[in-house]
C-alpha positions as a printed Julia matrix, in Angstrom:
155×3 Matrix{Float64}:
 114.78   88.97  111.1
 117.2    91.65  112.19
 117.65   94.2   109.45
 121.03   95.87  109.21
 121.67   99.34  107.79
 122.23   97.99  104.26
 119.0    95.93  104.35
 117.03   99.01  105.4
 118.67  101.15  102.73
 118.0    98.48  100.1
 114.35   98.19  101.19
 113.89  101.96  100.94
 115.4   101.95   97.44
 113.3    98.98   96.29
 110.15  100.8    97.39
 111.11  103.88   95.4
 111.87  101.9    92.23
 112.23   98.11   92.15
 112.68   98.16   88.37
 116.43   98.75   88.63
 119.14   96.21   88.0
 121.12   94.75   90.88
 124.1    96.77   89.64
 122.11  100.02   89.77
 120.77   99.24   93.24
 124.25   98.22   94.36
 125.69  101.58   93.31
 123.11  103.4    95.43
 123.42  101.25   98.56
 127.12  100.42   98.31
 126.96   96.7    97.51
 128.04   94.47   94.65
 125.3    93.22   92.3
 125.74   89.69   93.72
 125.29   90.98   97.29
 122.15   92.86   96.26
 120.76   89.69   94.68
 121.52   87.63   97.81
 119.96   90.21  100.12
 116.8    90.56   98.02
 116.42   86.78   97.9
 116.81   86.59  101.69
 114.31   89.44  102.21
 111.82   87.63   99.94
 112.41   84.22  101.55
 111.79   85.72  105.0
 108.57   87.43  103.87
 109.84   90.97  104.36
 109.48   91.65  100.64
 106.05   90.17   99.98
 106.04   90.77   96.24
 107.17   93.21   93.58
 104.39   94.86   91.6
 103.74   97.63   89.08
 101.76  100.65   90.27
  99.15  101.62   87.71
  97.56  105.08   87.63
  93.9   104.75   88.71
  92.86  107.0    85.82
  94.11  104.34   83.39
  91.62  101.82   84.73
  87.97  101.4    83.91
  87.53  101.2    87.69
  88.34  104.85   88.46
  85.65  105.52   91.11
  87.5   104.96   94.39
  85.39  104.41   97.5
  86.74  104.47  101.05
  84.15  102.8   103.27
  83.94  102.74  107.04
  81.95   99.7   108.14
  80.55   99.14  111.63
  79.58   95.6   112.59
  76.64   94.59  114.8
  78.32   91.42  115.94
  81.84   91.56  117.25
  82.46   87.86  117.79
  85.65   86.54  116.27
  83.93   84.05  113.95
  81.48   86.61  112.58
  84.17   89.26  112.19
  86.55   86.83  110.46
  83.79   85.67  108.1
  83.09   89.27  107.13
  86.78   90.09  106.64
  87.22   87.0   104.48
  84.18   88.0   102.39
  85.54   91.53  101.87
  89.0    90.21  101.0
  87.48   87.94   98.34
  85.81   90.84   96.51
  87.76   91.83   93.36
  86.78   95.49   93.78
  88.32   95.67   97.27
  91.99   96.61   97.0
  92.57   97.13  100.72
  90.74   95.96  103.82
  91.67   96.91  107.38
  90.4    95.89  110.82
  90.63   99.15  112.79
  90.03  100.61  116.24
  87.53  103.33  117.12
  83.9   103.84  116.13
  84.4   101.88  112.91
  85.37   98.22  112.75
  86.51   97.8   109.15
  87.8   100.19  106.49
  87.89   99.19  102.84
  89.3   100.91   99.79
  87.65   99.71   96.61
  87.44  100.71   92.96
  84.38  100.71   90.73
  83.52  101.61   87.13
  80.67  103.89   88.17
  78.1   104.58   90.88
  75.85  101.77   89.63
  78.67   99.26   90.16
  79.24  100.64   93.66
  75.52  100.41   94.42
  75.48   96.79   93.26
  78.46   96.03   95.53
  76.72   97.65   98.51
  73.53   95.66   97.95
  75.33   92.36   97.33
  78.04   92.56   99.98
  77.02   95.05  102.66
  73.27   95.73  102.86
  72.47   92.02  102.72
  75.06   91.04  105.34
  73.52   90.34  108.74
  76.61   91.58  110.62
  76.79   95.02  109.03
  75.28   97.72  111.18
  76.35  100.85  109.32
  78.36  101.88  106.26
  79.78  105.32  105.68
  81.51  105.88  102.34
  83.77  108.64  101.05
  84.51  108.97   97.33
  87.95  110.14   96.25
  87.81  113.39   94.3
  91.55  113.64   93.72
  94.57  111.69   94.85
  96.89  114.16   96.56
  99.58  111.8    97.85
 100.07  108.07   97.45
 103.18  106.38   98.78
 102.66  102.64   99.15
 105.75  102.11  101.23
 107.05  101.41  104.69
 109.88  103.73  105.72
 113.01  102.26  107.24
 115.5   104.37  109.17
 118.97  103.7   107.92
 120.76  104.44  111.22
């Protein structure tokens, strides 16, 4: 889909705060409420807006231990890699999973209640997996910046 200037502006505004009425969004982007509604529906129908969610502060959760893991695989065949990615994606603790370039094959971001829960996850999902060669994990001490958005130039 080709995004025009108003689509890009609307997408930027939705990512800042999607909890505004169509009238409020329309005032900011220069559209009528009906036009905003039509554009959002089109953006959703075309898969550009995947879903609208609420962002919850990690501290509010019982799962406040955030682990960023770099996982290297022994086997790089497509079937084995896809099986592993599917397994990681199915884990409730894993919020994000990326296939990446470089020395690491997969990066996950996951949340746990405590170190024992993380250890159980490692044993169940990583240490016992025949394709995992190495896991290197970093634990988040403090979130400095978190912007879950894709920037669109409005030009």
